[in-house]
GROMACS .gro file of C-alpha atoms in nm:
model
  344
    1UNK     CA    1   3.820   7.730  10.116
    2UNK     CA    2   4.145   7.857   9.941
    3UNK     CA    3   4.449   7.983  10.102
    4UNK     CA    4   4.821   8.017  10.077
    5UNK     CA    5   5.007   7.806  10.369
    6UNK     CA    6   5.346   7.797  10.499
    7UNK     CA    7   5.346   7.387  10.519
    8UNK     CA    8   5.752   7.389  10.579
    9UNK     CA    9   5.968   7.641  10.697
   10UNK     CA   10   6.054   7.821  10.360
   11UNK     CA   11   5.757   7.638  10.175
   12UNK     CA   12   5.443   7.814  10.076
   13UNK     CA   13   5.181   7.670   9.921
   14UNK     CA   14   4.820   7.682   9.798
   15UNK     CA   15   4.613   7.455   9.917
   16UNK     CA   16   4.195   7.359  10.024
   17UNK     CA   17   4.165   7.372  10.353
   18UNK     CA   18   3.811   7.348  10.532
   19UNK     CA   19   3.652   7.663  10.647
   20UNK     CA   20   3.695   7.711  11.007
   21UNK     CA   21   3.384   7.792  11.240
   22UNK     CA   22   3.321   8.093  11.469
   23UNK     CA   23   3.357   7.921  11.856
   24UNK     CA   24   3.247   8.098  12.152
   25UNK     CA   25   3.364   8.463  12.122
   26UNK     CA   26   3.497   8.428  11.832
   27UNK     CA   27   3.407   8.602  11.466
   28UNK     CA   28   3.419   8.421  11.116
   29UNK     CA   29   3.594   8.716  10.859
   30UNK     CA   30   3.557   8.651  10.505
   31UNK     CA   31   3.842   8.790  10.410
   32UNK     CA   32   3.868   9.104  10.126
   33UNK     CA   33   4.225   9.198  10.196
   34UNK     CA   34   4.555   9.106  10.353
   35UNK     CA   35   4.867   9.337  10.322
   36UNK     CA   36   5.228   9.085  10.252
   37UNK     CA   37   5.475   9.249  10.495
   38UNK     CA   38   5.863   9.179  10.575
   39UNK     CA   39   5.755   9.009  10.843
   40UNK     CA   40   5.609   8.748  10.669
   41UNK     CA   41   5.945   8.621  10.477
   42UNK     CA   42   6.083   8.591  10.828
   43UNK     CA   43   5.855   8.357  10.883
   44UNK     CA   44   5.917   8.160  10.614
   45UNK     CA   45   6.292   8.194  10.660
   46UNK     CA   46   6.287   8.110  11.028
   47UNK     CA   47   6.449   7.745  11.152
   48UNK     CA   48   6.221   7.479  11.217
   49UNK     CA   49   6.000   7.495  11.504
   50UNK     CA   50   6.002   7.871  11.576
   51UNK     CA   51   5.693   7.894  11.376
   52UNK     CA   52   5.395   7.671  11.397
   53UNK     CA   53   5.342   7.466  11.056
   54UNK     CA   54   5.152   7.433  10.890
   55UNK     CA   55   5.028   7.774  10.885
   56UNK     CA   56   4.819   8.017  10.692
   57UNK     CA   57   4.973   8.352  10.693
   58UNK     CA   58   4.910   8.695  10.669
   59UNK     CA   59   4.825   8.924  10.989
   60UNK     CA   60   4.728   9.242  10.785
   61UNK     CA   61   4.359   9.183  10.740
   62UNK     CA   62   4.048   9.327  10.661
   63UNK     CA   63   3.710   9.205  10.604
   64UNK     CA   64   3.336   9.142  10.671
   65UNK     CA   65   3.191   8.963  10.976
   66UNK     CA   66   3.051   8.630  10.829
   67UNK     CA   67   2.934   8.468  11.130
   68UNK     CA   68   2.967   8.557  11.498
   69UNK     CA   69   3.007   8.260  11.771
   70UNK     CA   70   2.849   8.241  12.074
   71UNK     CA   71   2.825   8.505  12.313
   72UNK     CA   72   2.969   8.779  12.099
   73UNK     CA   73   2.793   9.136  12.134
   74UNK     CA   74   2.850   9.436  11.882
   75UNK     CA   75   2.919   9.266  11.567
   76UNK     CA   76   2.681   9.131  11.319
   77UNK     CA   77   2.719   8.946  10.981
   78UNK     CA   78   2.787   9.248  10.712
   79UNK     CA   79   3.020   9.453  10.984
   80UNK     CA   80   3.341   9.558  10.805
   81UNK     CA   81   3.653   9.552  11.040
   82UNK     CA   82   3.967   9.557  11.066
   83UNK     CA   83   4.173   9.304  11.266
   84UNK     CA   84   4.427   9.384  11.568
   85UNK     CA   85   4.708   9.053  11.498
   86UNK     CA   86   4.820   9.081  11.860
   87UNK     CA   87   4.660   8.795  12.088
   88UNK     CA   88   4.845   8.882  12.460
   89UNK     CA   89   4.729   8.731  12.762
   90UNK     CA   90   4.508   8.933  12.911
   91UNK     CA   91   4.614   8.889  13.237
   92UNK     CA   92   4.979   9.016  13.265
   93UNK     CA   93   5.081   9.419  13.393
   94UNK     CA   94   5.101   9.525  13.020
   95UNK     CA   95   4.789   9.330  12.914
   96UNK     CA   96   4.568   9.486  13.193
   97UNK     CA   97   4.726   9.860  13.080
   98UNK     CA   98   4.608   9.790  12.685
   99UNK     CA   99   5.000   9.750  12.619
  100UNK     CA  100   4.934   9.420  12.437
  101UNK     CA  101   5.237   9.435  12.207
  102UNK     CA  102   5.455   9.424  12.569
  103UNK     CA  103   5.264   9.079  12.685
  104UNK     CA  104   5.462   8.979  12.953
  105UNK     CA  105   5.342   8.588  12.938
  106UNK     CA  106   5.289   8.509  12.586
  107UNK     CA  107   5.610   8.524  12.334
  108UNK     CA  108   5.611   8.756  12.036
  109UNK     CA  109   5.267   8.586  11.827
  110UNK     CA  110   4.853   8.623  11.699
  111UNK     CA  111   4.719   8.601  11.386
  112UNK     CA  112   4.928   8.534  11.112
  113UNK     CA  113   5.226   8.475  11.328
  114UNK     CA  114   5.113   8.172  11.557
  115UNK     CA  115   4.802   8.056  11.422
  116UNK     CA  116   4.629   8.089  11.123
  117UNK     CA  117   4.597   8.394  10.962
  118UNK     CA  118   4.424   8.578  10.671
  119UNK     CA  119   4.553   8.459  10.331
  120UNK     CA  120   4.235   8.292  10.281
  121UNK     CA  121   3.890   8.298  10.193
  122UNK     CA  122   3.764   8.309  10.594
  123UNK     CA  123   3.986   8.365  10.902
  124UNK     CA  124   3.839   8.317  11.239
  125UNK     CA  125   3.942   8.591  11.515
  126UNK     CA  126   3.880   8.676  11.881
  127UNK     CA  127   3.559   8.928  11.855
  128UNK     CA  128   3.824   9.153  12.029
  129UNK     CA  129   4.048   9.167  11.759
  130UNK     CA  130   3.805   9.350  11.571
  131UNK     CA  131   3.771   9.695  11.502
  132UNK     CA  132   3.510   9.876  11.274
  133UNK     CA  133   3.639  10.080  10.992
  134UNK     CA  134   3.284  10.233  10.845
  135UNK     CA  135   3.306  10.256  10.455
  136UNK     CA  136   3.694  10.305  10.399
  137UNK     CA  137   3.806  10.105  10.128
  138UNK     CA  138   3.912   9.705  10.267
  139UNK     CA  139   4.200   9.739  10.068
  140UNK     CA  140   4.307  10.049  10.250
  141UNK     CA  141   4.221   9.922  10.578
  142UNK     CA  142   4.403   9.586  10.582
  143UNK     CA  143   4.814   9.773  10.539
  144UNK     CA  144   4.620   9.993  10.845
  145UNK     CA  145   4.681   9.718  11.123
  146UNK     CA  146   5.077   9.695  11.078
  147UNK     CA  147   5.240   9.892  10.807
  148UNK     CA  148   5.016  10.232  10.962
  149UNK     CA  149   5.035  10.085  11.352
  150UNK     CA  150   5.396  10.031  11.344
  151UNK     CA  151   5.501  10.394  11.243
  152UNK     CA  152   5.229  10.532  11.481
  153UNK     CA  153   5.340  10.316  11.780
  154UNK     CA  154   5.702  10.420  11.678
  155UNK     CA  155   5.587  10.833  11.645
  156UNK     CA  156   5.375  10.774  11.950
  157UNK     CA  157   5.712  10.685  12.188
  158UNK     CA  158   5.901  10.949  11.988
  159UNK     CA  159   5.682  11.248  12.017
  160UNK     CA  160   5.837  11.423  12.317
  161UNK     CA  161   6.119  11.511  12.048
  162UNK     CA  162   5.926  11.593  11.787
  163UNK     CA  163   5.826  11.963  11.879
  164UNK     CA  164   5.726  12.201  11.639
  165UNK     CA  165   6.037  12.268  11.453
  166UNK     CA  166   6.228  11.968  11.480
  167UNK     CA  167   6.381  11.724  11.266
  168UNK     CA  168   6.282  11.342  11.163
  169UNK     CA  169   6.488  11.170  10.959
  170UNK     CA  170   6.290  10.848  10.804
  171UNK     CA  171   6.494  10.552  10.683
  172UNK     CA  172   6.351  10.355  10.418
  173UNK     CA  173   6.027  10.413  10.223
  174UNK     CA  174   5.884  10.098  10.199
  175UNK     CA  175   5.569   9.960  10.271
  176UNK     CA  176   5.616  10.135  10.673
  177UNK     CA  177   5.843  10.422  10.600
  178UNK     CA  178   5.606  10.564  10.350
  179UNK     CA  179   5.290  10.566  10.594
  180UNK     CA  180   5.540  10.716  10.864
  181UNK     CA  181   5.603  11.004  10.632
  182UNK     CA  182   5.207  11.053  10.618
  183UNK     CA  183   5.203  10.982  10.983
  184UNK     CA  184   5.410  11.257  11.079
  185UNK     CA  185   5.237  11.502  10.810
  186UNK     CA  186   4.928  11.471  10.986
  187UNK     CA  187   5.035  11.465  11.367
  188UNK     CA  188   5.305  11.670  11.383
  189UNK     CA  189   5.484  12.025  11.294
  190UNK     CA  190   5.830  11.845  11.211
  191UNK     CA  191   6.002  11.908  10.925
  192UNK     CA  192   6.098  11.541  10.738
  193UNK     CA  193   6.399  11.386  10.561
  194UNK     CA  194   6.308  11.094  10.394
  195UNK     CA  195   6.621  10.832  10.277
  196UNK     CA  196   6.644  10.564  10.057
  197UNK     CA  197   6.813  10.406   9.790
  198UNK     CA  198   6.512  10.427   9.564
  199UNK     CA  199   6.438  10.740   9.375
  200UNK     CA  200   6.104  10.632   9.272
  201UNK     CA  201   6.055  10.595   9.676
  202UNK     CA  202   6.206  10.930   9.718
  203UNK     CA  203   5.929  11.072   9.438
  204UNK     CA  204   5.709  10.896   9.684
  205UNK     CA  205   5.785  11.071   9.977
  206UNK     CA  206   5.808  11.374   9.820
  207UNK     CA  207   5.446  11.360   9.703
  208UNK     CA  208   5.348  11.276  10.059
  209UNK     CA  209   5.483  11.536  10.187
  210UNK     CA  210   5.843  11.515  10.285
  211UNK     CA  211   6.083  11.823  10.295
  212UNK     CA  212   6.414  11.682  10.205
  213UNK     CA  213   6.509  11.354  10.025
  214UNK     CA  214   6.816  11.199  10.032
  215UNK     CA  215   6.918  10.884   9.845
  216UNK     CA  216   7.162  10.678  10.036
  217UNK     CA  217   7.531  10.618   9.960
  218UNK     CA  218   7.844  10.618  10.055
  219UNK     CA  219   7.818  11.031  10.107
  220UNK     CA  220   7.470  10.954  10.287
  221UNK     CA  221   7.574  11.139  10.637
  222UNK     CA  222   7.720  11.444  10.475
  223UNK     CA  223   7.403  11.501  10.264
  224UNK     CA  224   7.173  11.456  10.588
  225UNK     CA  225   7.410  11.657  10.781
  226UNK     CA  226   7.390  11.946  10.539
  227UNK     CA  227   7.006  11.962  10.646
  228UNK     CA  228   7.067  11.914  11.012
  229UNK     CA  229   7.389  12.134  11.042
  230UNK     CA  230   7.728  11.959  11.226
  231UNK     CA  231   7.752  11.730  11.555
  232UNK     CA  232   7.643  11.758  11.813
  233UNK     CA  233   7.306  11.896  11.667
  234UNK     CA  234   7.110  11.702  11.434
  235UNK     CA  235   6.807  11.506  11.423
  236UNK     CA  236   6.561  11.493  11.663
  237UNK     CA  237   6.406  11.185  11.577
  238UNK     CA  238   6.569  10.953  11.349
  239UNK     CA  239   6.300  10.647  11.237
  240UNK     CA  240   6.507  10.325  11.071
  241UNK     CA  241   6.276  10.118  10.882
  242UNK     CA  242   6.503   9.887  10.694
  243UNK     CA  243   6.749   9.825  11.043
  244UNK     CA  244   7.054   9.698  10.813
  245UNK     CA  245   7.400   9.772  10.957
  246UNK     CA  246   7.419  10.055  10.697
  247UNK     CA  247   7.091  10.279  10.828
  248UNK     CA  248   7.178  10.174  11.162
  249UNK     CA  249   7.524  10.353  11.078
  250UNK     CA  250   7.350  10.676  10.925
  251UNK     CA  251   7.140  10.675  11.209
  252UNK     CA  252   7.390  10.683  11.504
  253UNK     CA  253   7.563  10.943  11.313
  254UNK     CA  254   7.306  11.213  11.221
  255UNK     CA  255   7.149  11.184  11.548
  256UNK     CA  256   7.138  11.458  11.801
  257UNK     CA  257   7.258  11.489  12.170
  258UNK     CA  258   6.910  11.407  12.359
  259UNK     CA  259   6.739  11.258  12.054
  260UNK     CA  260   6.579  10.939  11.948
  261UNK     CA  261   6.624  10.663  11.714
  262UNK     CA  262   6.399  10.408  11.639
  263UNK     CA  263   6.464  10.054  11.510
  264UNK     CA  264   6.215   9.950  11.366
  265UNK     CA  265   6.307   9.743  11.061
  266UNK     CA  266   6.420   9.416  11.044
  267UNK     CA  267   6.696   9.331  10.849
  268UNK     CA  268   6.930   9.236  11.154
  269UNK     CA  269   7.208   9.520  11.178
  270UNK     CA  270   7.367   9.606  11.509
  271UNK     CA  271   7.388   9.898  11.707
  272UNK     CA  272   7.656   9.956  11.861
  273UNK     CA  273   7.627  10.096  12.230
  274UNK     CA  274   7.958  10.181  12.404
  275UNK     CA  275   7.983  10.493  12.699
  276UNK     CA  276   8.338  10.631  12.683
  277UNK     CA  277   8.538  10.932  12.785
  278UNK     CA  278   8.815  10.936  12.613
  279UNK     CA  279   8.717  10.909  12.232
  280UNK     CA  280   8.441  10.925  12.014
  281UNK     CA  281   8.124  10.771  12.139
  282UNK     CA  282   7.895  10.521  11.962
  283UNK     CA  283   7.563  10.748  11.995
  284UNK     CA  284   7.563  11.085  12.084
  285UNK     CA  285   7.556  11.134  12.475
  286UNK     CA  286   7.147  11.133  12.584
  287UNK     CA  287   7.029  10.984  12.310
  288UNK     CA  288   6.741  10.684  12.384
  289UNK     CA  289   6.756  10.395  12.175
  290UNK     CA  290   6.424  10.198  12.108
  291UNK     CA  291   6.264   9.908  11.930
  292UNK     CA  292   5.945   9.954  11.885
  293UNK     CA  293   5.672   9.633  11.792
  294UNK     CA  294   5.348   9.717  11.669
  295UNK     CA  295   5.126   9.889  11.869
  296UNK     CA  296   4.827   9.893  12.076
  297UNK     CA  297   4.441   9.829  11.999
  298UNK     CA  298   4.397  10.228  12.140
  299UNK     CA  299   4.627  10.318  11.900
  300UNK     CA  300   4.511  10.076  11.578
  301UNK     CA  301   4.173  10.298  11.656
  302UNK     CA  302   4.354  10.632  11.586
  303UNK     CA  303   4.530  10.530  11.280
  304UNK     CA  304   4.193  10.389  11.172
  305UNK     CA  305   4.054  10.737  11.229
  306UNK     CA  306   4.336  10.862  10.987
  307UNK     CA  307   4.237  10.651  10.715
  308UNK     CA  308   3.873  10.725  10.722
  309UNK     CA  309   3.952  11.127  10.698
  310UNK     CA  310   4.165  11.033  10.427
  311UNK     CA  311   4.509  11.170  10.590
  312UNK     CA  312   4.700  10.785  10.557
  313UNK     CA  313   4.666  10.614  10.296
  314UNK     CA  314   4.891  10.289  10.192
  315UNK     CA  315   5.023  10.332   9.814
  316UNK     CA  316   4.893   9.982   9.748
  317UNK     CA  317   4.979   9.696   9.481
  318UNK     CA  318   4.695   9.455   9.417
  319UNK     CA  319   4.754   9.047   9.400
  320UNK     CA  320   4.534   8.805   9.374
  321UNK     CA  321   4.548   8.506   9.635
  322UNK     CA  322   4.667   8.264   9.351
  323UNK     CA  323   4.980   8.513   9.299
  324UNK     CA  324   5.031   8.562   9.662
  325UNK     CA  325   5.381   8.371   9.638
  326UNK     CA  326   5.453   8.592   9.347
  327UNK     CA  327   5.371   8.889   9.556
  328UNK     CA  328   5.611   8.731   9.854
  329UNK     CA  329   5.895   8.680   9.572
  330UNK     CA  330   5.888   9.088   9.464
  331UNK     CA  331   5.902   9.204   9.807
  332UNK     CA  332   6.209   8.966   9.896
  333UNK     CA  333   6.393   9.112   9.564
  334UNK     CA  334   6.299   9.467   9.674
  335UNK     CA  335   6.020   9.524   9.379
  336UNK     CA  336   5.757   9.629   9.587
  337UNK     CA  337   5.663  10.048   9.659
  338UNK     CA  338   5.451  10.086   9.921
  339UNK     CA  339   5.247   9.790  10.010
  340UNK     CA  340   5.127   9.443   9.842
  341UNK     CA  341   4.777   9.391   9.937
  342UNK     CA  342   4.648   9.044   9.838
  343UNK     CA  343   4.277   8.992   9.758
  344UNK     CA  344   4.126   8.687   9.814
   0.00000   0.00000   0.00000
């Protein structure tokens, strides 16, 4: 079969690799679609031996069941699904309470990320990675298990502070930050400020339903702050999607007493985190910090259920496999709104 492999840290390639076979509980997915994500060039930019290679990547996937291995139940050859990346294990406190994406045994990994993923023609998966998605678009569904689980997971821990009425600032509309803006549309009563250095993005969220845009700058507090009024009001809920020392910056500063911000993106900034008394502090005093990863199978279902009553969908750019590492190349230079979806 084809695919697109990571054969050396920083190296991907295509290549002819046999097709794998469905083992006991397992599934054989022949592949229709596989969303590039950030996470990816990390990957690919990591030092030697933090990644497996080689390695077929690509943990955004969605397909039809092929073959099923032995002992599987509920799936047949023809089912359409969607695959959860996260493979915890099983076992730990967090496993046992559905929180896979808090595995207390098995590092930061699954499909895509420490064995082979879904920039291919076939990928095999756990049968309980699966999840149907009925006769939503494959296309649609794929950008559904991380750029629509991450902002859910991230609303999901937020949502005590977003009451009816309050504020959510949303940092970067990329390929996440432009589902979060739907996200919050449909789940919430919140009114949204979307930022960004883009102003097609900001057209973007504007069309998806955002209140205020603001593209960042150097005057990127003041123009938030004349939305959320002085310190120490101001947002309830600020979501960081790019996590640069910049929007890691605005954040901190537009913030509220008692509120939330959410790294989510990243691009490696730091926060900095210092109680004092006697001069200004870091982050506003009760404000929670978090850093959200993924999400959980429970919650892959509900964003699924958004999709199919057409209230998230991914503004999608189509590749084919054999221009995956083109696809890679625009999203590292910033060239991609919304979300690359490659086609096998």
């Amino acid at each position: 079969m084809r695919a697109v492999r990571m054969s050396a840290p920083g190296v991907l390639e295509q290549v002819e690799v046999p097709t794998p076979t469905a083992g006991p509980g397992d599934v054989l997915l022949r592949v229709s679609a596989v969303g590039a994500c950030h996470s990816d060039l990390h990957i690919l930019d990591a030092p030697a031996g933090m990644y497996p290679t080689p390695m077929i990547l690509g943990h955004e996937i969605a397909g039809t069941v092929d073959t099923v291995g032995a002992g599987v139940t509920g799936w047949s050859p023809g089912d359409r699904a969607a695959v959860y990346g996260i493979i915890g294990c099983g076992r730990c406190r967090a496993c046992l309470r559905g929180l896979e994406n808090q595995c207390r045994v098995v590092p930061v990994g699954g499909i895509g990320l420490s064995r082979d993923g879904g920039l291919a023609e076939h990928v095999v998966v756990p049968a309980s990675r699966l999840l149907h998605v009925g006769d939503m678009e494959l296309e649609q569904a794929a950008p559904l298990t991380d750029a629509g689980l991450t902002p859910y997971h991230a609303v999901e821990l937020a949502r005590p502070n977003l009451r009816p009425g309050t504020t959510c600032v949303v940092i970067g509309i990329g390929g996440l930050g432009h589902m979060a803006v739907q996200i919050l549309v449909a789940t919430t009563a919140v009114r949204i400020i979307a930022v960004d250095t883009s102003v097609a993005a900001l057209d973007l969220a504007t069309r998806l339903g955002a209140h205020h845009v603001v593209q960042a700058g150097p005057d990127t507090v003041e123009k938030i702050r004349a939305h959320v009024g002085p310190a120490p009001d101001g947002a309830d809920v600020v979501l960081d999607f790019v996590g640069a020392d910049p929007t890691l910056a605005t954040a901190r500063q537009v913030v509220a007493t008692g509120g939330r911000v959410m790294l989510v993106g990243l691009a490696g900034g730091t926060l900095p985190v210092r109680p004092v008394a006697d001069e200004p502090p870091t982050l506003p005093l009760e404000t929670s910090v978090e850093i959200p990863f993924w999400g959980t199978r429970a919650e892959l279902q509900e964003v699924i259920a958004l999709g199919r009553l057409g209230l998230l969908q991914a503004d999608v750019q189509i590749f084919p496999l054999d221009r995956a590492p083109e696809a890679y190349d625009l999203l590292r230079r910033g060239e991609i709104h919304g979300r690359a979806v490659i086609v096998p």
